Each structure stands twice: as structure tokens, then as C-alpha cells.
N, CA and C of each residue as an Amber inpcrd file, in Angstrom:
protein
   564
  92.7540000 -64.5510000   3.4700000  93.0180000 -64.9210000   4.8290000
  91.7300000 -64.7160000   5.6210000  91.5560000 -65.5910000   6.5470000
  90.3570000 -65.5070000   7.3670000  90.7310000 -65.0500000   8.7700000
  89.7290000 -64.7160000   9.5230000  89.9760000 -64.2050000  10.8740000
  90.4510000 -65.2860000  11.8430000  90.5380000 -66.5500000  11.3760000
  91.0650000 -67.5820000  12.2600000  92.5760000 -67.4010000  12.4770000
  93.2060000 -66.5790000  11.6720000  94.6020000 -66.1650000  11.8720000
  94.5470000 -64.7460000  12.4390000  93.9830000 -64.6190000  13.6230000
  93.6290000 -63.3100000  14.1770000  94.7920000 -62.3250000  14.2490000
  95.9440000 -62.7620000  14.7460000  97.0820000 -61.8530000  14.8900000
  97.5400000 -61.3510000  13.5290000  97.6900000 -62.2690000  12.5830000
  98.1050000 -61.8960000  11.2280000  97.0620000 -60.9920000  10.5800000
  95.8000000 -61.3720000  10.7060000  94.7120000 -60.5830000  10.1310000
  94.7500000 -59.1440000  10.6570000  94.8450000 -59.0100000  11.9740000
  94.8530000 -57.6760000  12.5850000  96.0790000 -56.8740000  12.1740000
  97.2290000 -57.5250000  12.0570000  98.4550000 -56.8440000  11.6570000
  98.3120000 -56.2660000  10.2410000  97.8070000 -57.0810000   9.3270000
  97.6540000 -56.6300000   7.9360000  96.5620000 -55.5650000   7.8360000
  95.4620000 -55.7620000   8.5490000  94.3890000 -54.7510000   8.5450000
  94.9250000 -53.4200000   9.0490000  95.7460000 -53.4540000  10.0750000
  96.3300000 -52.2390000  10.6340000  97.2290000 -51.5410000   9.6170000
  98.0360000 -52.3230000   8.8970000  98.9060000 -51.7450000   7.8640000
  98.0800000 -51.0330000   6.8000000  97.0030000 -51.6570000   6.3500000
  96.1900000 -51.0440000   5.3020000  95.3320000 -49.8940000   5.8300000
  95.0160000 -49.8930000   7.1200000  94.3430000 -48.7270000   7.7000000
  95.2630000 -47.5110000   7.6100000  96.5650000 -47.7240000   7.8640000
  97.5420000 -46.6310000   7.7550000  97.5980000 -46.1130000   6.3230000
  97.6130000 -47.0400000   5.3520000  97.6150000 -46.6150000   3.9430000
  96.3150000 -45.8790000   3.6100000  95.2010000 -46.3320000   4.1890000
  93.9030000 -45.7040000   3.9540000  93.8560000 -44.2710000   4.4530000
  94.5940000 -43.9850000   5.5380000  94.6430000 -42.6190000   6.0550000
  95.2850000 -41.6720000   5.0380000  96.0530000 -42.2310000   4.1170000
  96.6830000 -41.4380000   3.0420000  95.9600000 -41.6630000   1.7120000
  94.7230000 -42.1690000   1.7650000  93.9440000 -42.5090000   0.5710000
  94.6840000 -43.4770000  -0.3460000  95.4630000 -44.3530000   0.2300000
  96.2190000 -45.3760000  -0.4930000  97.1710000 -44.7730000  -1.5290000
  97.6670000 -43.5730000  -1.2200000  98.5950000 -42.8890000  -2.1350000
 100.0410000 -42.9570000  -1.6700000 100.2880000 -43.7360000  -0.6660000
 101.6420000 -43.9050000  -0.1740000 102.4780000 -44.5700000  -1.2690000
 103.7170000 -44.1620000  -1.4270000 104.5690000 -44.8290000  -2.4210000
 104.8340000 -46.2990000  -2.0590000 104.5540000 -46.6720000  -0.8270000
 104.7540000 -48.0630000  -0.4090000 103.5830000 -48.9640000  -0.7810000
 102.4790000 -48.3690000  -1.2060000 101.2560000 -49.1200000  -1.5140000
 100.9240000 -48.9530000  -3.0040000 100.7480000 -50.0720000  -3.6810000
 100.4020000 -50.0350000  -5.1090000  99.0110000 -50.6330000  -5.2960000
  98.3450000 -50.1990000  -6.3800000  96.9740000 -50.6640000  -6.6130000
  96.7560000 -51.0460000  -8.0700000  95.8150000 -51.9720000  -8.2570000
  95.3770000 -52.3670000  -9.6040000  93.8500000 -52.4400000  -9.5880000
  93.2030000 -51.7510000 -10.5470000  91.7450000 -51.7020000 -10.6380000
  91.2750000 -52.5890000 -11.7760000  90.1780000 -53.2730000 -11.5600000
  89.5230000 -54.0680000 -12.6040000  88.0260000 -53.8730000 -12.4880000
  87.3620000 -53.8470000 -13.6270000  85.9030000 -53.8330000 -13.6480000
  85.4670000 -54.9350000 -14.5950000  84.5200000 -55.7510000 -14.1550000
  84.0450000 -56.8680000 -14.9720000  82.5380000 -56.9250000 -14.9590000
  81.9810000 -57.4010000 -16.0800000  80.5550000 -57.7020000 -16.1690000
  80.4390000 -59.2110000 -16.2710000  79.7840000 -59.8210000 -15.2960000
  79.5700000 -61.2710000 -15.3440000  78.2490000 -61.6290000 -14.6960000
  77.5430000 -62.5370000 -15.3040000  76.3150000 -63.1080000 -14.7410000
  75.3410000 -62.0710000 -14.2030000  75.1220000 -61.0480000 -14.9690000
  74.1380000 -60.0520000 -14.5790000  74.5860000 -59.0890000 -13.4960000
  75.8990000 -58.9820000 -13.3030000  76.3780000 -58.0460000 -12.2840000
  77.6310000 -57.3320000 -12.7750000  77.8520000 -56.1760000 -12.1880000
  79.0810000 -55.4210000 -12.4130000  79.9340000 -55.5900000 -11.1770000
  81.2010000 -55.8830000 -11.3790000  82.0830000 -56.0620000 -10.2350000
  83.3170000 -55.1980000 -10.4160000  83.5550000 -54.3600000  -9.4140000
  84.7790000 -53.5620000  -9.3810000  85.6770000 -54.1970000  -8.3320000
  86.9270000 -54.4160000  -8.6960000  87.8750000 -55.0310000  -7.7830000
  89.1440000 -54.1830000  -7.7720000  89.5690000 -53.8040000  -6.5820000
  90.8210000 -53.0560000  -6.4320000  91.7380000 -53.8940000  -5.5430000
  92.8900000 -54.2150000  -6.0830000  93.8830000 -54.9870000  -5.3370000
  94.9920000 -54.0350000  -4.9160000  95.2110000 -53.9410000  -3.6120000
  96.2880000 -53.1180000  -3.0580000  97.3730000 -54.0550000  -2.5430000
  98.6270000 -53.7330000  -2.8340000  99.7350000 -54.5490000  -2.3350000
 100.8170000 -53.6550000  -1.7540000 101.5710000 -54.2310000  -0.8280000
 102.7170000 -53.5460000  -0.2200000 103.7260000 -54.6110000   0.1870000
 104.9520000 -54.1930000   0.3020000 105.9760000 -55.1160000   0.7810000
 105.6100000 -55.5420000   2.2000000 105.8370000 -56.8080000   2.4780000
 105.5240000 -57.3270000   3.8190000 106.3910000 -56.6260000   4.8520000
 105.8090000 -56.1840000   5.9540000 106.5880000 -55.5220000   7.0030000
 107.6370000 -56.4680000   7.5900000 108.7370000 -55.9170000   7.9700000
 109.8350000 -56.6950000   8.5440000 109.3680000 -57.5230000   9.7320000
 108.4920000 -56.9240000  10.5550000 108.0270000 -57.6300000  11.7560000
 107.3230000 -58.9440000  11.4110000 106.6250000 -59.0170000  10.2680000
 105.9840000 -60.2650000   9.8490000 107.0050000 -61.2480000   9.2820000
 107.9390000 -60.7270000   8.5100000 108.9670000 -61.5990000   7.9140000
 109.8260000 -62.2530000   8.9860000 110.1230000 -61.4980000  10.0170000
 111.0340000 -61.9930000  11.0550000 110.4310000 -63.0780000  11.9360000
 109.1200000 -63.2370000  11.9020000 108.5130000 -64.2920000  12.7180000
 108.8940000 -65.6760000  12.1940000 109.1950000 -65.7650000  10.9100000
 109.5590000 -67.0400000  10.3100000 108.3820000 -67.9780000  10.0990000
 107.1630000 -67.4940000  10.3410000 105.9820000 -68.3500000  10.1960000
 105.5610000 -68.5450000   8.7500000 105.9140000 -67.6220000   7.8760000
 105.4780000 -67.6870000   6.4870000 106.7060000 -67.6360000   5.5880000
 107.0550000 -68.7900000   5.0260000 108.2470000 -68.9020000   4.1870000
 108.1480000 -67.9840000   2.9770000 109.2170000 -67.3050000   2.6990000
 109.3400000 -66.4460000   1.5060000 108.2900000 -65.3340000   1.4320000
 107.7720000 -64.9050000   2.5550000 106.7790000 -63.8320000   2.5660000
 107.3790000 -62.5600000   1.9790000 106.6990000 -62.0220000   0.9560000
 107.1760000 -60.7930000   0.3240000 106.1090000 -59.7020000   0.2920000
 104.8500000 -60.1130000   0.2700000 103.7780000 -59.1510000   0.0110000
 102.6110000 -59.3420000   0.9690000 102.0380000 -58.2170000   1.3870000
 100.7320000 -58.2440000   2.0360000  99.7690000 -57.5650000   1.0770000
  98.5150000 -57.9590000   1.1300000  97.5680000 -57.3830000   0.1810000
  96.1740000 -57.2480000   0.7390000  95.4240000 -56.3850000   0.0750000
  94.0300000 -56.1650000   0.4220000  93.2460000 -56.0920000  -0.8850000
  92.0840000 -56.7210000  -0.9110000  91.2110000 -56.6560000  -2.0770000
  89.8920000 -56.0410000  -1.6450000  89.5010000 -54.9870000  -2.3650000
  88.1890000 -54.3720000  -2.1610000  87.3460000 -54.7810000  -3.3560000
  86.1940000 -55.4240000  -3.0810000  85.2770000 -55.8220000  -4.1550000
  83.9320000 -55.1560000  -3.9410000  83.4110000 -54.5930000  -5.0180000
  82.0800000 -53.9910000  -4.9700000  81.2770000 -54.6070000  -6.1090000
  80.1300000 -55.1920000  -5.7560000  79.2490000 -55.8130000  -6.7460000
  77.9040000 -55.1260000  -6.7400000  77.3630000 -54.9760000  -7.9400000
  76.0010000 -54.4600000  -8.0600000  75.3760000 -55.0320000  -9.3170000
  74.0680000 -54.9650000  -9.3900000  73.3520000 -55.5020000 -10.5400000
  73.6990000 -54.6920000 -11.7830000  73.8820000 -55.3800000 -12.8980000
  74.1190000 -54.7340000 -14.1840000  72.7740000 -54.1960000 -14.6710000
  72.6510000 -52.8790000 -14.8710000  71.3530000 -52.3310000 -15.2850000
  70.9100000 -52.8360000 -16.6610000  71.8300000 -53.3410000 -17.4680000
  71.4860000 -53.8440000 -18.8030000  71.2260000 -55.3480000 -18.8140000
  71.2730000 -55.9810000 -17.6520000  71.1110000 -57.4270000 -17.5780000
  69.6490000 -57.8250000 -17.7560000  69.4700000 -58.9770000 -18.3530000
  68.1310000 -59.5400000 -18.5250000  67.7640000 -60.4640000 -17.3650000
  68.6330000 -60.5570000 -16.3960000  68.4260000 -61.4520000 -15.2560000
  67.1820000 -61.0260000 -14.4760000  66.3510000 -62.0030000 -14.1250000
  65.0930000 -61.6800000 -13.4590000  65.2630000 -61.3270000 -11.9930000
  66.2230000 -61.9430000 -11.3210000  66.4510000 -61.6690000  -9.8970000
  67.8610000 -61.0990000  -9.7420000  67.9930000 -59.7780000  -9.8520000
  69.3370000 -59.2010000  -9.7750000  69.9750000 -59.3910000  -8.4030000
  71.2690000 -59.5360000  -8.4390000  72.0260000 -59.7240000  -7.1980000
  72.0510000 -58.4160000  -6.4140000  71.9200000 -58.4800000  -5.0880000
  71.9720000 -57.2440000  -4.3090000  73.3740000 -56.6320000  -4.3260000
  73.4350000 -55.3440000  -4.1000000  74.7110000 -54.6360000  -4.0380000
  75.4660000 -55.0750000  -2.7880000  76.7680000 -55.2960000  -2.9500000
  77.5800000 -55.6760000  -1.7990000  79.0040000 -55.1660000  -1.9650000
  79.6590000 -54.9490000  -0.8450000  81.0670000 -54.5660000  -0.8150000
  81.7650000 -55.4740000   0.1820000  83.0010000 -55.8260000  -0.1350000
  83.7270000 -56.7590000   0.7270000  85.2190000 -56.4470000   0.6690000
  85.8750000 -56.5710000   1.8060000  87.3240000 -56.3880000   1.8920000
  87.9310000 -57.6800000   2.4060000  88.9750000 -58.1500000   1.7390000
  89.7020000 -59.3250000   2.2000000  91.1980000 -59.0160000   2.1910000
  91.9360000 -59.7420000   2.9970000  93.3840000 -59.5620000   3.0910000
  94.0730000 -60.8590000   2.7100000  95.3340000 -60.7420000   2.2710000
  96.0980000 -61.9290000   1.9220000  97.5820000 -61.6590000   2.0950000
  98.3540000 -62.7440000   2.0990000  99.8150000 -62.6550000   2.0800000
 100.2860000 -63.4370000   0.8680000 101.4940000 -63.1080000   0.3890000
 101.9960000 -63.7780000  -0.8040000 103.5170000 -63.8190000  -0.8160000
 104.0390000 -64.8070000  -1.5340000 105.4820000 -64.8860000  -1.7480000
 105.8650000 -64.2070000  -3.0590000 104.8770000 -63.6610000  -3.7660000
 105.1550000 -62.9030000  -4.9890000 105.6710000 -61.5140000  -4.6250000
 106.4140000 -60.8820000  -5.5420000 106.8310000 -59.5060000  -5.2690000
 105.6100000 -58.5800000  -5.2710000 105.6920000 -57.4350000  -4.5770000
 104.5170000 -56.5480000  -4.4680000 104.2380000 -55.7440000  -5.7490000
 103.8510000 -56.4450000  -6.7910000 103.4720000 -55.8270000  -8.0720000
 101.9740000 -56.0440000  -8.2370000 101.2200000 -54.9700000  -8.1550000
  99.7590000 -55.0600000  -8.0480000  99.0990000 -55.8170000  -9.1910000
  99.4640000 -55.5410000 -10.4200000  98.7950000 -56.1910000 -11.5570000
  99.0730000 -57.6910000 -11.5690000 100.3190000 -58.0730000 -11.3400000
 100.6870000 -59.4930000 -11.3130000  99.9670000 -60.2220000 -10.1780000
  99.9780000 -59.6280000  -9.0010000  99.3380000 -60.2510000  -7.8460000
  97.8240000 -60.3440000  -8.0680000  97.2250000 -59.3110000  -8.6680000
  95.7770000 -59.3180000  -8.9270000  95.3860000 -60.5010000  -9.8050000
  96.2070000 -60.8010000 -10.7890000  95.9260000 -61.9340000 -11.6710000
  95.9610000 -63.2450000 -10.8960000  96.9520000 -63.4110000 -10.0400000
  97.0570000 -64.6380000  -9.2420000  95.9390000 -64.7400000  -8.2110000
  95.5810000 -63.6350000  -7.6010000  94.4950000 -63.6410000  -6.6030000
  93.1890000 -64.0630000  -7.2650000  92.9100000 -63.5100000  -8.4400000
  91.6730000 -63.8490000  -9.1440000  91.6530000 -65.3370000  -9.5190000
  92.7630000 -65.8420000 -10.0290000  92.8350000 -67.2580000 -10.4110000
  92.6720000 -68.1540000  -9.1790000  93.3140000 -67.7750000  -8.0890000
  93.2050000 -68.5590000  -6.8520000  91.7690000 -68.5910000  -6.3560000
  91.1070000 -67.4530000  -6.3590000  89.7340000 -67.4000000  -5.8660000
  88.7960000 -68.2110000  -6.7460000  89.0390000 -68.2140000  -8.0440000
  88.1760000 -68.9940000  -8.9320000  88.2330000 -70.4670000  -8.5550000
  89.4320000 -70.9850000  -8.3650000  89.6040000 -72.3870000  -7.9930000
  89.0830000 -72.6210000  -6.5810000  89.4890000 -71.7680000  -5.6550000
  89.1090000 -71.9340000  -4.2470000  87.6010000 -71.8640000  -4.0620000
  86.9600000 -70.8870000  -4.7150000  85.5110000 -70.7500000  -4.5710000
  84.7820000 -71.9640000  -5.1170000  85.2290000 -72.4450000  -6.2610000
  84.5860000 -73.6030000  -6.8670000  84.7490000 -74.8360000  -5.9790000
  85.9740000 -75.0970000  -5.5370000  86.2370000 -76.2630000  -4.6930000
  85.5340000 -76.1280000  -3.3470000  85.6770000 -74.9740000  -2.7010000
  85.0790000 -74.7970000  -1.3810000  83.5600000 -74.8990000  -1.4520000
  82.9630000 -74.2700000  -2.4520000  81.5120000 -74.3180000  -2.5830000
  81.0560000 -75.7590000  -2.7440000  81.7410000 -76.5190000  -3.6000000
  81.3670000 -77.9150000  -3.8210000  81.5220000 -78.7240000  -2.5440000
  82.6400000 -78.5420000  -1.8450000  82.8510000 -79.2930000  -0.6000000
  81.8220000 -78.9130000   0.4550000  81.4830000 -77.6410000   0.5280000
  80.5180000 -77.2280000   1.5450000  79.1120000 -77.7110000   1.2070000
  78.7090000 -77.5970000  -0.0530000  77.3670000 -78.0190000  -0.4410000
  77.2440000 -79.5360000  -0.3820000  78.2670000 -80.2400000  -0.8710000
  78.1990000 -81.6940000  -0.9440000  78.4550000 -82.3750000   0.3890000
  79.4330000 -81.8760000   1.1250000  79.8460000 -82.5440000   2.3680000
  79.6100000 -81.6930000   3.6150000  78.9390000 -80.5620000   3.4840000
  78.7140000 -79.6110000   4.5770000  80.0020000 -79.4020000   5.3930000
  81.0980000 -79.1580000   4.6760000  82.4120000 -79.0560000   5.3040000
  82.4800000 -77.9460000   6.3540000  81.8250000 -76.8270000   6.0900000
  81.8820000 -75.7220000   7.0590000  81.2210000 -76.0710000   8.3930000
  80.3540000 -77.0660000   8.3940000  79.6610000 -77.4520000   9.6250000
  80.4000000 -78.5120000  10.4270000  81.5380000 -78.9550000   9.9260000
  82.2740000 -80.0180000  10.6230000  82.6450000 -79.5780000  12.0330000
  82.4580000 -80.4810000  12.9810000  82.7610000 -80.1920000  14.3860000
  84.1310000 -80.7340000  14.7910000  84.8220000 -81.3800000  13.8500000
  86.1410000 -81.9440000  14.1470000  87.1530000 -80.8120000  14.1090000
  87.8080000 -80.5480000  15.2480000  88.6900000 -79.3990000  15.3310000
  90.0300000 -79.7030000  16.0020000  90.2470000 -80.9220000  16.4990000
  91.4550000 -81.1860000  17.2760000  92.3770000 -82.1720000  16.5820000
  93.6570000 -82.0340000  16.8870000  94.6650000 -82.9560000  16.3840000
  94.7340000 -82.9620000  14.8720000  94.9560000 -84.1390000  14.3080000
  95.0720000 -84.3020000  12.8600000  93.7160000 -84.5150000  12.2010000
  92.6710000 -84.6160000  12.9860000  91.3360000 -84.8930000  12.4670000
  90.8880000 -83.9990000  11.3310000  90.9880000 -82.6710000  11.4800000
  90.5090000 -81.8040000  10.4000000  91.2340000 -82.0390000   9.0670000
  92.5650000 -82.2300000   9.1230000  93.3340000 -82.4470000   7.8980000
  93.0020000 -83.7990000   7.2690000  92.8440000 -84.8180000   8.1050000
  92.5300000 -86.1560000   7.5900000  91.1580000 -86.1510000   6.9290000
  90.1610000 -85.5660000   7.6070000  88.8190000 -85.5150000   7.0200000
  88.7900000 -84.6710000   5.7500000  89.5380000 -83.5680000   5.7190000
  89.5950000 -82.7340000   4.5120000  90.1680000 -83.5420000   3.3460000
  91.2110000 -84.3180000   3.6180000  91.8020000 -85.1600000   2.5630000
  90.8060000 -86.2090000   2.0780000  90.1030000 -86.8490000   3.0020000
  89.1160000 -87.8570000   2.6100000  87.9790000 -87.2420000   1.7950000
  87.5520000 -86.0440000   2.1740000  86.4930000 -85.3680000   1.4080000
  86.9600000 -85.0840000  -0.0160000  88.2070000 -84.6540000  -0.1600000
  88.7280000 -84.3430000  -1.4870000  88.8730000 -85.6040000  -2.3450000
  89.2810000 -86.7060000  -1.7330000  89.3540000 -87.9780000  -2.4650000
  87.9510000 -88.3760000  -2.9140000  87.0000000 -88.2860000  -2.0070000
  85.6170000 -88.6410000  -2.3480000  85.0900000 -87.7370000  -3.4630000
  85.3790000 -86.4460000  -3.3810000  84.9300000 -85.5190000  -4.4100000
  85.5530000 -85.8630000  -5.7640000  86.8260000 -86.2100000  -5.7610000
  87.4950000 -86.5970000  -7.0060000  86.8250000 -87.8260000  -7.6150000
  86.5250000 -88.8220000  -6.7870000  85.8580000 -90.0340000  -7.2780000
  84.4680000 -89.7140000  -7.8240000  83.7310000 -88.8650000  -7.1260000
  82.3790000 -88.5130000  -7.5730000  82.4120000 -87.7280000  -8.8820000
  83.3910000 -86.8370000  -9.0220000  83.5010000 -86.0620000 -10.2690000
  83.9290000 -86.9440000 -11.4350000  84.7700000 -87.9260000 -11.1450000
  85.2870000 -88.8170000 -12.1790000  84.2140000 -89.7770000 -12.6880000
  83.2300000 -90.0800000 -11.8700000  82.1900000 -91.0470000 -12.2090000
  81.3550000 -90.5810000 -13.3920000  81.1820000 -91.4770000 -14.3690000
  80.3420000 -91.1610000 -15.5290000  79.1240000 -92.0820000 -15.6000000
  78.9850000 -92.9850000 -14.6480000  77.8610000 -93.9220000 -14.6940000
  76.5230000 -93.2290000 -14.4340000  76.5400000 -92.1600000 -13.6900000
  75.3200000 -91.4240000 -13.3550000  75.4590000 -90.0000000 -13.8930000
  75.5320000 -89.8650000 -15.1920000  75.9030000 -88.6060000 -15.8360000
  75.0610000 -87.4020000 -15.4510000  73.7800000 -87.5570000 -15.3470000
  72.9340000 -86.3870000 -15.1300000  72.6820000 -86.0840000 -13.6650000
  73.4030000 -86.7550000 -12.7820000  73.2250000 -86.5160000 -11.3580000
  74.2130000 -85.4750000 -10.8590000  73.7710000 -84.6830000  -9.9080000
  74.6780000 -83.7510000  -9.2470000  75.6450000 -84.5300000  -8.3640000
  76.7240000 -83.8960000  -7.9870000  77.7010000 -84.5160000  -7.0920000
  77.0060000 -84.9100000  -5.7780000  76.1880000 -84.0200000  -5.2830000
  75.4940000 -84.2870000  -4.0100000  74.5870000 -85.5170000  -4.1100000
  73.8620000 -85.6170000  -5.2300000  72.9620000 -86.7610000  -5.4010000
  73.7630000 -88.0530000  -5.5990000  74.8650000 -87.9900000  -6.3350000
  75.7250000 -89.1790000  -6.4910000  76.1930000 -89.6690000  -5.1240000
  76.5520000 -88.7300000  -4.2530000  77.0020000 -89.1040000  -2.9080000
  75.8900000 -89.8170000  -2.1420000  74.6750000 -89.2720000  -2.2450000
  73.5450000 -89.9020000  -1.5590000  73.2690000 -91.2980000  -2.1040000
  73.2930000 -91.4360000  -3.4320000  73.0300000 -92.7340000  -4.0540000
  74.0820000 -93.7450000  -3.6090000  75.3500000 -93.3130000  -3.5270000
  76.4230000 -94.2080000  -3.0690000  76.1900000 -94.6400000  -1.6240000
  75.5890000 -93.7890000  -0.8290000  75.2730000 -94.1470000   0.5510000
  74.1050000 -95.1110000   0.6580000  73.2200000 -95.0750000  -0.3180000
  72.0440000 -95.9380000  -0.3030000  72.3100000 -97.3140000  -0.8960000
  73.2760000 -97.3860000  -1.8350000  73.4600000 -98.6260000  -2.5820000
  74.9310000 -99.0220000  -2.6520000  75.2120000-100.2130000  -2.1550000
  76.5780000-100.7500000  -2.2120000  77.0390000-100.8550000  -3.6630000
  76.1560000-101.2770000  -4.5480000  76.4860000-101.4430000  -5.9660000
  76.8460000-100.0920000  -6.6020000  76.0770000 -99.0620000  -6.2930000
  76.3670000 -97.7310000  -6.8280000  77.6940000 -97.2120000  -6.2900000
  77.9540000 -97.4370000  -5.0000000  79.2130000 -96.9920000  -4.4010000
  80.4010000 -97.6930000  -5.0790000  80.3010000 -98.9860000  -5.3020000
  81.3740000 -99.6970000  -5.9520000  81.6070000 -99.1940000  -7.3880000
  80.5220000 -98.9110000  -8.0940000  80.6440000 -98.3980000  -9.4690000
  81.3710000 -97.0500000  -9.4680000  81.0630000 -96.1980000  -8.4920000
  81.7190000 -94.8900000  -8.4040000  83.1900000 -95.0540000  -8.0530000
  83.4990000 -95.8990000  -7.0750000  84.8880000 -96.0940000  -6.6380000
  85.7240000 -96.7270000  -7.7410000  85.1650000 -97.7420000  -8.4060000
  85.9210000 -98.4540000  -9.4300000  85.8800000 -97.7590000 -10.8020000
  85.0230000 -96.7460000 -10.9100000  84.9350000 -96.0010000 -12.1680000
  84.3150000 -96.7990000 -13.2810000  83.3740000 -97.6610000 -12.9420000
  82.7300000 -98.4750000 -13.9930000  81.3040000 -98.0550000 -14.2110000
């Protein structure tokens, strides 16, 4: 969840601050720890979950809301890595809501899978279409443009005529050449 849902964000942050005052040892709060080595870094991830507070459920804004969650991620360079430019150390906290029951291990698996897909898609959309810089914010515009970007991304990924080109370069070539654009759209 992002801070654009300010009320929800603050409500969940407040709930986890209360759990933090008890060192997350409240029987209402469950945790799952994971440590991974990937791409020259060590990542520790702790997923905390709790049953969604009644006050959030009663708003009716989130269908089937069952769980609120917090993820603490800490990344640092793997001392055994051969990587020449190690990633700097970082820590990050994010919050989420879910319709899954508040079972930390199960939710942690879904959160990780969701982030893998979301990060890949979002990164591609932002790098290729500079989606985060879009100034369209009113009415149906943002949803319509997001849908068009995803259709365009699907067409660009499906294209095999320009195999060694990045998605971004394929997009540029399609803008420069009517013939290239038609080949990408028609999949030829």
C-alpha cells in the first residue's frame, strides 16, 4: 500500500506501532522470517500479520478484508559476492491489506509472489513509458492510459521481429517507422 491511501496507511501504521511497543509479541500479531541470498545481496524479510481491525472492516471499502500486514526488509551486500559494485545497505517498511486469513507464512508467500510480478511489471512500465511521471490524474484518464500502456507492453513483448531490441527501443522504433509499428501490432 502506498501513502496515496493516507487514512488507511495511517490506520495500519498505528496498529503496528502498538504491536511494536510490545516488540511484536502480542498474541494478536504473528510473524514469519525469511533470509535470502540473491544477486550479490543478503535480504532479511519479516512479515507481520494481524486480523484486520473491526473499524476497517466496517467501512465496507475493502471486500472480504481479513488481514493487515507489515513487511520489514533489510538488504545488505553479501560479503562472499563477486559483484564489483555491491548494493548499499537499506531497510524498508511497507504495509498491506489482504483477504487471506492472518497466517504469517501463507501471507508471506503471497506477498513475495505479488511483489515479484508487480516489481517486474511496474519497473517495465515506468522505464518504457515513464508511467510514474504521468500528469493525467482526473476522471477515467489514469485508468484508460494504464490499460493502453499495458496493451502496448503486451504487443511489444509479443513481438519477435526485433529480437535483440529492448522493449524501450522497440517502442521508439515503432514511433519512428509506420512499417515497424504495423509489424509489432500485427505480430509479423
